[in-house]
Tab-separated table of C-alpha atoms in Angstrom:
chain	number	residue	atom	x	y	z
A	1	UNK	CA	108.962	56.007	25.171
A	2	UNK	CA	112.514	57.313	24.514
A	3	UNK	CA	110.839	59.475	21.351
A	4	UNK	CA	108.095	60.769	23.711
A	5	UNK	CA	111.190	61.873	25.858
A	6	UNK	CA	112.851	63.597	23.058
A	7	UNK	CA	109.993	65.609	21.830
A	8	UNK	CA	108.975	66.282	24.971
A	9	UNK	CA	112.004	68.267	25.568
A	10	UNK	CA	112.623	69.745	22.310
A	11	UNK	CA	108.517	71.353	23.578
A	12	UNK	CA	110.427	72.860	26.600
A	13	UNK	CA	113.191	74.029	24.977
A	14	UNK	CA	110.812	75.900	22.361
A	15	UNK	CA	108.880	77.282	25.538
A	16	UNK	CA	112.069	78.646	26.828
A	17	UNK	CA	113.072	80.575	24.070
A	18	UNK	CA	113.223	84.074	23.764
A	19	UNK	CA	109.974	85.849	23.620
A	20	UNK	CA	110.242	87.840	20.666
A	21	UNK	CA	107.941	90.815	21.273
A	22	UNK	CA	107.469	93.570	19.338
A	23	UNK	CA	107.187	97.106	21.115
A	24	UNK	CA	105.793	101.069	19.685
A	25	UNK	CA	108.783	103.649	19.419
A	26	UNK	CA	107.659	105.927	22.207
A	27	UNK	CA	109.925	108.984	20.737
A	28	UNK	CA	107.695	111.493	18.503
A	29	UNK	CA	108.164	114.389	16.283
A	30	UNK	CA	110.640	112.727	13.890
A	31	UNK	CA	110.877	113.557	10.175
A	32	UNK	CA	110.686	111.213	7.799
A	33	UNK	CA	113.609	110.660	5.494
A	34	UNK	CA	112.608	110.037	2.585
A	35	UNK	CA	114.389	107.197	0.315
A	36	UNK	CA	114.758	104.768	-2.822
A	37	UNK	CA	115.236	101.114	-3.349
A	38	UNK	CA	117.124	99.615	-4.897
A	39	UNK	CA	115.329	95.661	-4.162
A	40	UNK	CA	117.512	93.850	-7.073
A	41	UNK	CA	120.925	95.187	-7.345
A	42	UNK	CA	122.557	91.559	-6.628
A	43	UNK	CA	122.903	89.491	-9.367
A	44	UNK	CA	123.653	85.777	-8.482
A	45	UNK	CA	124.890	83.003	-10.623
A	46	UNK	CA	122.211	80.692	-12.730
A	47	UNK	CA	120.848	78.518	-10.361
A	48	UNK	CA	121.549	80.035	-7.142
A	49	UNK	CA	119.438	81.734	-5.004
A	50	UNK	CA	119.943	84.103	-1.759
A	51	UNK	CA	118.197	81.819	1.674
A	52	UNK	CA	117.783	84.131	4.758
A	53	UNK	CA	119.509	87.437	3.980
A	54	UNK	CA	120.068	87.668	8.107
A	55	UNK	CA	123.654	89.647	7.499
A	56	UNK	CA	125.557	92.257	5.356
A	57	UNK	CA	128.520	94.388	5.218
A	58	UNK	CA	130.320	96.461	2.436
A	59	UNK	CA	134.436	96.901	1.928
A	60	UNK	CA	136.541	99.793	1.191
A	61	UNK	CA	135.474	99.124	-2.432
A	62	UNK	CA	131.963	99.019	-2.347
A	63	UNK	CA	131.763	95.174	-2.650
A	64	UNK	CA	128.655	93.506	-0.893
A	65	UNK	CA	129.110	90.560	1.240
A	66	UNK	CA	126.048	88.527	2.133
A	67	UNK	CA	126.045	85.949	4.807
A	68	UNK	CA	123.009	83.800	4.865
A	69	UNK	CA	121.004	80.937	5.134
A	70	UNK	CA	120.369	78.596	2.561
A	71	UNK	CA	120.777	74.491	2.325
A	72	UNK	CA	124.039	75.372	4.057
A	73	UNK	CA	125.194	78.557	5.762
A	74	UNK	CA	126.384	80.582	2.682
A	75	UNK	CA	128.800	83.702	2.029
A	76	UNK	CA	128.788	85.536	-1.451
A	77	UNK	CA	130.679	88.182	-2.054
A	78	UNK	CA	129.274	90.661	-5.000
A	79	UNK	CA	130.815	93.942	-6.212
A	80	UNK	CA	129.771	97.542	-6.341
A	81	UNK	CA	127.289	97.190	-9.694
A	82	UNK	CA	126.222	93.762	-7.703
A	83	UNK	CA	128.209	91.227	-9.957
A	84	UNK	CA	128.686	87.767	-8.017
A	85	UNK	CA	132.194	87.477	-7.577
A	86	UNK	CA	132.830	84.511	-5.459
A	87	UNK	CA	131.595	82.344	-2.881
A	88	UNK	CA	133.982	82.332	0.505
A	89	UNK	CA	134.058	79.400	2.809
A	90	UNK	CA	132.171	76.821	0.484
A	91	UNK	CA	131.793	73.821	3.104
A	92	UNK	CA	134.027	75.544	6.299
A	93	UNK	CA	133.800	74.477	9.334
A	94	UNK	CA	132.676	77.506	11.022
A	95	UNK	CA	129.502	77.309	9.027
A	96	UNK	CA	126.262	76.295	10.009
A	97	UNK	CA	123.555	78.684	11.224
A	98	UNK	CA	124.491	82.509	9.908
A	99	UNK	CA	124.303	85.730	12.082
A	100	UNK	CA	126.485	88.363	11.389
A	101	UNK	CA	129.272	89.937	9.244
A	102	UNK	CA	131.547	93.207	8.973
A	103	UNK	CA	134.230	93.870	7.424
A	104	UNK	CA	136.884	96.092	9.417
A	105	UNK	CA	138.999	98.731	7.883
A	106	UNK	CA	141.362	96.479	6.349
A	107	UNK	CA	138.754	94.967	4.381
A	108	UNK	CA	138.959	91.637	6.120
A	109	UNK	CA	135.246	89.923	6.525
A	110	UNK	CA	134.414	88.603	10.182
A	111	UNK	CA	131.445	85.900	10.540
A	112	UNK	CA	129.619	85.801	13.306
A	113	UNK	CA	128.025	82.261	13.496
A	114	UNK	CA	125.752	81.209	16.030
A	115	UNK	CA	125.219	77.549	14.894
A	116	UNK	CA	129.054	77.017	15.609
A	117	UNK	CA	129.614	79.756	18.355
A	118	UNK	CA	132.423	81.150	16.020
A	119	UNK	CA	133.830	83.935	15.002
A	120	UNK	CA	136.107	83.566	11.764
A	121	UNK	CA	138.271	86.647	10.695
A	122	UNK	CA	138.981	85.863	6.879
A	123	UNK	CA	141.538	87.612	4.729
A	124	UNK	CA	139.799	89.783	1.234
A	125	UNK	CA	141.284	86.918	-0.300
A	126	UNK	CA	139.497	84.148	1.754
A	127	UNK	CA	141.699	82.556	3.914
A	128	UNK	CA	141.151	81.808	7.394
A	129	UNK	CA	143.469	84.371	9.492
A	130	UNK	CA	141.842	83.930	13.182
A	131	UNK	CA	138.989	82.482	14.872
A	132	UNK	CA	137.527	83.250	18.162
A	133	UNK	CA	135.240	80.368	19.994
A	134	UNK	CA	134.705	76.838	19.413
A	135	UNK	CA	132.314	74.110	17.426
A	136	UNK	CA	130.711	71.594	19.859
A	137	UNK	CA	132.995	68.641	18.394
A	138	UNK	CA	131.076	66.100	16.600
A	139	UNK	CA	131.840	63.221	18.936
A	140	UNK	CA	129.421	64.835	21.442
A	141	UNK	CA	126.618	64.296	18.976
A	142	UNK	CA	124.178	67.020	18.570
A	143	UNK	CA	124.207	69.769	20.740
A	144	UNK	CA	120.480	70.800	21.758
A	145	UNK	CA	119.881	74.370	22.589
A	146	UNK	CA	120.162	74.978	26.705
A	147	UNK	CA	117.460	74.576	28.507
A	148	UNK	CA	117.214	75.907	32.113
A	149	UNK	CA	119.916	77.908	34.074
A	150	UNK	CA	123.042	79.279	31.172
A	151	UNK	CA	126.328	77.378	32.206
A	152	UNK	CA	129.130	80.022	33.837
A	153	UNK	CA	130.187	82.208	30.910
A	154	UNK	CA	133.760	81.485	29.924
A	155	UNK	CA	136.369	83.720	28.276
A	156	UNK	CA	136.858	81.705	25.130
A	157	UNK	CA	133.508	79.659	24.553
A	158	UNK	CA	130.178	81.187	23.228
A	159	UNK	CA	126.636	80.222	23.735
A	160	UNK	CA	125.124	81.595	20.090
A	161	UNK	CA	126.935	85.128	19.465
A	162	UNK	CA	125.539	87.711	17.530
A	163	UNK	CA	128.031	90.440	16.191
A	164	UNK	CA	131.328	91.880	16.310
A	165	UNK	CA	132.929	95.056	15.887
A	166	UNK	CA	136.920	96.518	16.404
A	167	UNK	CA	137.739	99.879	18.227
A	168	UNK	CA	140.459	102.421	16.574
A	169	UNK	CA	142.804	100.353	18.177
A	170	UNK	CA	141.846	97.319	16.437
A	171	UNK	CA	140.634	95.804	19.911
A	172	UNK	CA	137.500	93.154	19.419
A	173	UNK	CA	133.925	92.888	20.841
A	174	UNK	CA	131.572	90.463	20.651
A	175	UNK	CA	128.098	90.316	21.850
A	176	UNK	CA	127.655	86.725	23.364
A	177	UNK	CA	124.059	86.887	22.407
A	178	UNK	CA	121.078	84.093	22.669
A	179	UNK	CA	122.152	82.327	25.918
A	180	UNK	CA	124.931	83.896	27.029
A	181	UNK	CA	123.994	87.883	28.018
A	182	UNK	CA	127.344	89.787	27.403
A	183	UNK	CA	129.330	91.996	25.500
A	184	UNK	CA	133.527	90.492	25.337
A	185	UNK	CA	136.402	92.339	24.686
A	186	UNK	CA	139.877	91.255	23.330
A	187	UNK	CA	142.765	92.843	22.621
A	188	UNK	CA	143.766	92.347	18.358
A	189	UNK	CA	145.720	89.066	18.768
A	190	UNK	CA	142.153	87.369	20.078
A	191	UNK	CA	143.065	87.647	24.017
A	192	UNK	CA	140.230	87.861	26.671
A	193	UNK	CA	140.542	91.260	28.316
A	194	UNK	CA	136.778	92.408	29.929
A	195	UNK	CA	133.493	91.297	29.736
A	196	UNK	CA	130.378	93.350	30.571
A	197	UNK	CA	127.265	90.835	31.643
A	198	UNK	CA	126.866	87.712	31.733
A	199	UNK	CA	125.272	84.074	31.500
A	200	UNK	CA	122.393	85.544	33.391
A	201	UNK	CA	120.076	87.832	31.621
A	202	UNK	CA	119.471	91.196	33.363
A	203	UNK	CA	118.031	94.462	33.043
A	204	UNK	CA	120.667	96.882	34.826
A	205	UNK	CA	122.597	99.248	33.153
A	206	UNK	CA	126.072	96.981	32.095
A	207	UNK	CA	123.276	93.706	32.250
A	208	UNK	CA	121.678	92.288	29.006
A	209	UNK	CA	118.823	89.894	27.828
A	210	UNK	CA	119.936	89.246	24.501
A	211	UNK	CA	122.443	91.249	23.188
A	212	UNK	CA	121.767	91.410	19.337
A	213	UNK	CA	123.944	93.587	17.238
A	214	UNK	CA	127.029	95.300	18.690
A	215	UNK	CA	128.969	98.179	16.944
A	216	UNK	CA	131.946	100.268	18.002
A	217	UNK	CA	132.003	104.196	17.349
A	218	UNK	CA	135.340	106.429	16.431
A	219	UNK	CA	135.537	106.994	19.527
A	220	UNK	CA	135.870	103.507	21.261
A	221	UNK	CA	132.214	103.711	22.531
A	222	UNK	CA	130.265	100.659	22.292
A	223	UNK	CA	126.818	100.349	20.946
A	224	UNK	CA	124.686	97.259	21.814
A	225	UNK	CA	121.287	96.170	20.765
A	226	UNK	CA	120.096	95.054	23.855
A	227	UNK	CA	116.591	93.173	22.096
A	228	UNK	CA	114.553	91.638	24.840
A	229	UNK	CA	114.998	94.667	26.784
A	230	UNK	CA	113.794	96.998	24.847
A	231	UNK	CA	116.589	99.487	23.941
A	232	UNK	CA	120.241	100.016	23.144
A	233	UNK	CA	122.916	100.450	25.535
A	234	UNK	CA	126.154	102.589	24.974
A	235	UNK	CA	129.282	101.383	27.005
A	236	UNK	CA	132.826	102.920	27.429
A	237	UNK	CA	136.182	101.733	26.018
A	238	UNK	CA	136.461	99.372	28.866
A	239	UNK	CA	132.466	97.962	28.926
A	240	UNK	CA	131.307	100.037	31.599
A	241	UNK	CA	127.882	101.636	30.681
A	242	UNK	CA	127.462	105.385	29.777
A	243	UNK	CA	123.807	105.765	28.931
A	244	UNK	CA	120.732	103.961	27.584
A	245	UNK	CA	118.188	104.783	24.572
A	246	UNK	CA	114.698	102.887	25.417
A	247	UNK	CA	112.188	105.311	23.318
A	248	UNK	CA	113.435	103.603	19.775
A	249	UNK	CA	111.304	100.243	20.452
A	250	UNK	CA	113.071	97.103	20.457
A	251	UNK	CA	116.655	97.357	19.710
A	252	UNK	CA	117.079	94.953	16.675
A	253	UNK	CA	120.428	95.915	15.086
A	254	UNK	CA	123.093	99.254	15.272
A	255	UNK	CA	124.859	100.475	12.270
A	256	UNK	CA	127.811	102.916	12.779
A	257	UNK	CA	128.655	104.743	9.431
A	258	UNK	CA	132.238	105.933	8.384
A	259	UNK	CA	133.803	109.330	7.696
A	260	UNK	CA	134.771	112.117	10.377
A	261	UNK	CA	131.228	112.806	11.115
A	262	UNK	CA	129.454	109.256	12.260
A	263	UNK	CA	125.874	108.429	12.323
A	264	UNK	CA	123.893	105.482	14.313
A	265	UNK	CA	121.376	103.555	13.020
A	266	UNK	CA	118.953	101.631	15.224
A	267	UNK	CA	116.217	99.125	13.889
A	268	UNK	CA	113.398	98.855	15.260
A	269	UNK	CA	112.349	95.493	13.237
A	270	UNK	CA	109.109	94.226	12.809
A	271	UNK	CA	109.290	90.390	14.811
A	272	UNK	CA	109.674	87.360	12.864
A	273	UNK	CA	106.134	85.642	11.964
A	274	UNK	CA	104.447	89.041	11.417
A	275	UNK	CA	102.179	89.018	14.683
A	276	UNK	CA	98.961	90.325	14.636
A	277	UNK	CA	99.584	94.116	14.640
A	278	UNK	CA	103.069	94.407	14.369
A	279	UNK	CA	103.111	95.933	10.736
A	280	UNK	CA	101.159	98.880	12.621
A	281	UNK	CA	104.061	99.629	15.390
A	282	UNK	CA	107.181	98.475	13.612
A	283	UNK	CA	109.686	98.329	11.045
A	284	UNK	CA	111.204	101.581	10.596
A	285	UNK	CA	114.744	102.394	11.188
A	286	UNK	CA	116.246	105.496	12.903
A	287	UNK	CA	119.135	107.435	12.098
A	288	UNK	CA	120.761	109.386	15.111
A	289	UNK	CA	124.051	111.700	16.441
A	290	UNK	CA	126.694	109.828	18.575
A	291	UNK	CA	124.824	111.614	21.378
A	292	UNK	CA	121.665	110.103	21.108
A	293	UNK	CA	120.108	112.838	18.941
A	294	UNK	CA	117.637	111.084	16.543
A	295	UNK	CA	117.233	113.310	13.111
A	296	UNK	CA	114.886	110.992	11.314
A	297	UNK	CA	113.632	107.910	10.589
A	298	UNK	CA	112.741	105.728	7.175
A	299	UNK	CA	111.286	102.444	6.181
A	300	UNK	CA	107.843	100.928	7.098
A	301	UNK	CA	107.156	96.825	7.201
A	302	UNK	CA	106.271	94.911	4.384
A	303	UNK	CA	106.660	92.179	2.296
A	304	UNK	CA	106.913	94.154	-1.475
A	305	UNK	CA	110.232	96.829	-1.623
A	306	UNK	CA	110.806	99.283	-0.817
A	307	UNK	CA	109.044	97.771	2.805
A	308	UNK	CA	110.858	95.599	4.864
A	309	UNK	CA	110.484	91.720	5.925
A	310	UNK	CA	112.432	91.796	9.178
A	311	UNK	CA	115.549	93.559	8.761
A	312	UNK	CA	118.063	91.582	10.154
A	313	UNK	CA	120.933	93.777	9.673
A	314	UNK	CA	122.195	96.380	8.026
A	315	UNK	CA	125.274	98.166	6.312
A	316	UNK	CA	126.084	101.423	6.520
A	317	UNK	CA	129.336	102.530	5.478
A	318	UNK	CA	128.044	105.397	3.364
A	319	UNK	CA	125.332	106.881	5.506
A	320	UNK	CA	123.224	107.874	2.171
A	321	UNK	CA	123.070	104.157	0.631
A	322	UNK	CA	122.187	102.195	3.995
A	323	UNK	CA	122.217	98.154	2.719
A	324	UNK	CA	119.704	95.920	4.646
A	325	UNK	CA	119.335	91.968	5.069
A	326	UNK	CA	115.977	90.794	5.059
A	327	UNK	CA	115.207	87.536	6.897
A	328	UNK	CA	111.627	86.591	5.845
A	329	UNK	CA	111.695	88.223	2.068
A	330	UNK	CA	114.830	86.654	1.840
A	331	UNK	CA	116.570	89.877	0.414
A	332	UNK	CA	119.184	92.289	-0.094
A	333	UNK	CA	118.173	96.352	-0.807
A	334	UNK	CA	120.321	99.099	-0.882
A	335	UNK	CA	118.286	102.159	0.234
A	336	UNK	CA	119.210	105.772	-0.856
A	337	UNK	CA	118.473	108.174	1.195
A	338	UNK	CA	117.421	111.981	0.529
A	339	UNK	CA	117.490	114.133	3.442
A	340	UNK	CA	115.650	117.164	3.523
A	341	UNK	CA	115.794	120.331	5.513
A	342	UNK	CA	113.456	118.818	7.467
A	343	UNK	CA	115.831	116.476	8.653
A	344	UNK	CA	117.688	118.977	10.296
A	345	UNK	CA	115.896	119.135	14.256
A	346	UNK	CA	115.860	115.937	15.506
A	347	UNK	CA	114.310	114.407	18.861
A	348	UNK	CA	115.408	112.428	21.883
């Protein structure tokens, strides 16, 4: 009886979960950009393998960090020519079910973990140097997912977070992601300051149903992948909401690249499982102006390079080699762009 009880909730649970739709780009008239792959620049160690590729991020050097799935939640660390050159965090704490990492502009590496609802800041070095949330202690036993109404968001706990960028100022954000429905801002010592959202999902402007990448412009504007809604919200300094993009399709992941003159880069990712159909609608990515202006797109779904198999994430740093994380190929490519002329209009 009492393992009729357990399955039967672990069913509801399932039921609950996100629907993970898959929606058409409704913008049109965008070049193409076109672009190389570059499917095996990362060379591991004998014997070791790359699981889920869901995250990536490059440092002021070029090296590669890949946080992913494996046995155990895994972070490698490769550099520029793709040489392994360490593993960080072998057996942490923090560790459990990967989502996210970036490096900031002091070339420390941030993981974003949604198994442990942490956030780890982690010197280039590897040592711990801050960490934001908490792990459900063992001594509760395992923690299913929630089912039913969220509990009341809180200022220091997260319910499965998804990303995290810094402002100029070195301020912090964090989108608070799978059950929670908000974006959380703290000053650079780690202390609560604003939140936009909340526990409950919404579809307002300043509302979210599953915030799922976050990234912070040069000019302290915040870029959120709102998923289940369908688009990507931009929010102010102080997380109140500026405008929304909803003709890009489902709002996967946002890259901000580097330099004086930034670019955005929105995914819109083919779903995990490969739906009927969804190879036909999705998997390209979009590269736009701060204002919204898309110039072009690239990429196509698809399980052989240069397509993609669910694009996780993606790096973009130099705005010509964008990296990507690949959940269901279980890869890392570096794509090179070539813009044309063409890629000189753009659409909204």
């Amino acid at each position: 009886m009492q393992r009729f009880v357990i399955l039967s909730a672990t069913l509801a649970a399932l039921a609950a979960a996100p629907s993970f739709a898959q929606r058409k780009a409704s913008i049109e008239n965008v070049p193409d950009i076109p672009y190389s792959s570059a499917p095996n620049l990362l060379k591991l160690p004998p014997g070791e393998y790359l699981g889920e590729s869901v995250a990536v991020a490059t440092n002021s050097k070029g090296h590669i960090f890949v946080y992913h799935r494996s046995a155990n939640t895994r972070l490698f660390e490769f550099d520029q020519a793709g040489n392994f050159v360490k593993e960080i965090g072998s057996g942490y704490y923090g560790f459990e079910f990967a989502h996210s990492v970036r490096v900031d502009k002091d070339d420390n590496i941030w993981t974003v973990d949604e198994g442990t609802n942490m956030i780890t800041k982690f010197s280039p070095d590897g040592k711990v140097l801050m960490v934001l949330g908490r792990r459900p202690p063992a001594v509760l036993g395992v923690q299913a997912a929630p089912a039913g109404p969220n509990q009341p968001s809180q200022k220091y706990i997260f319910c499965r977070p998804t990303d995290v960028g810094w402002d100029p100022q070195g301020n912090i954000f964090v989108s608070d992601g799978y059950c929670n429905n908000r974006v959380v801002k703290y000053d650079k010592n780690g202390r609560f300051l604003a939140q936009a959202g909340s526990e409950k999902a919404g579809s307002a402007l300043g509302e979210f149903n599953l915030p799922h990448g976050l990234q912070v412009d040069g000019q302290g504007n915040v870029w959120v992948a709102d998923r289940t809604n369908f688009r990507y919200q931009v929010l102010d300094n102080n997380l109140k909401p500026m405008r929304e993009i909803t003709n890009l399709g489902v709002g996967w992941t946002v890259c901000i690249s580097a330099g004086p003159h930034q670019y955005a880069f929105m995914s819109n990712s083919n779903p995990n499982g490969n739906m009927p159909g969804t190879w036909d609608i999705t998997g390209e990515i979009y590269k736009a102006e701060l204002d919204g202006t898309v110039i072009g797109k690239f990429g196509h779904a698809g399980k052989l390079a240069p397509g993609f198999q669910v694009v996780h994430m993606m790096d973009c740093r130099n705005p010509n080699e964008i990296v990507v994380g690949e959940i269901e190929s279980w890869r890392v490519q570096k794509l090179i762009l070539h813009p044309t002329a063409a890629g000189a209009g753009g659409a909204r």
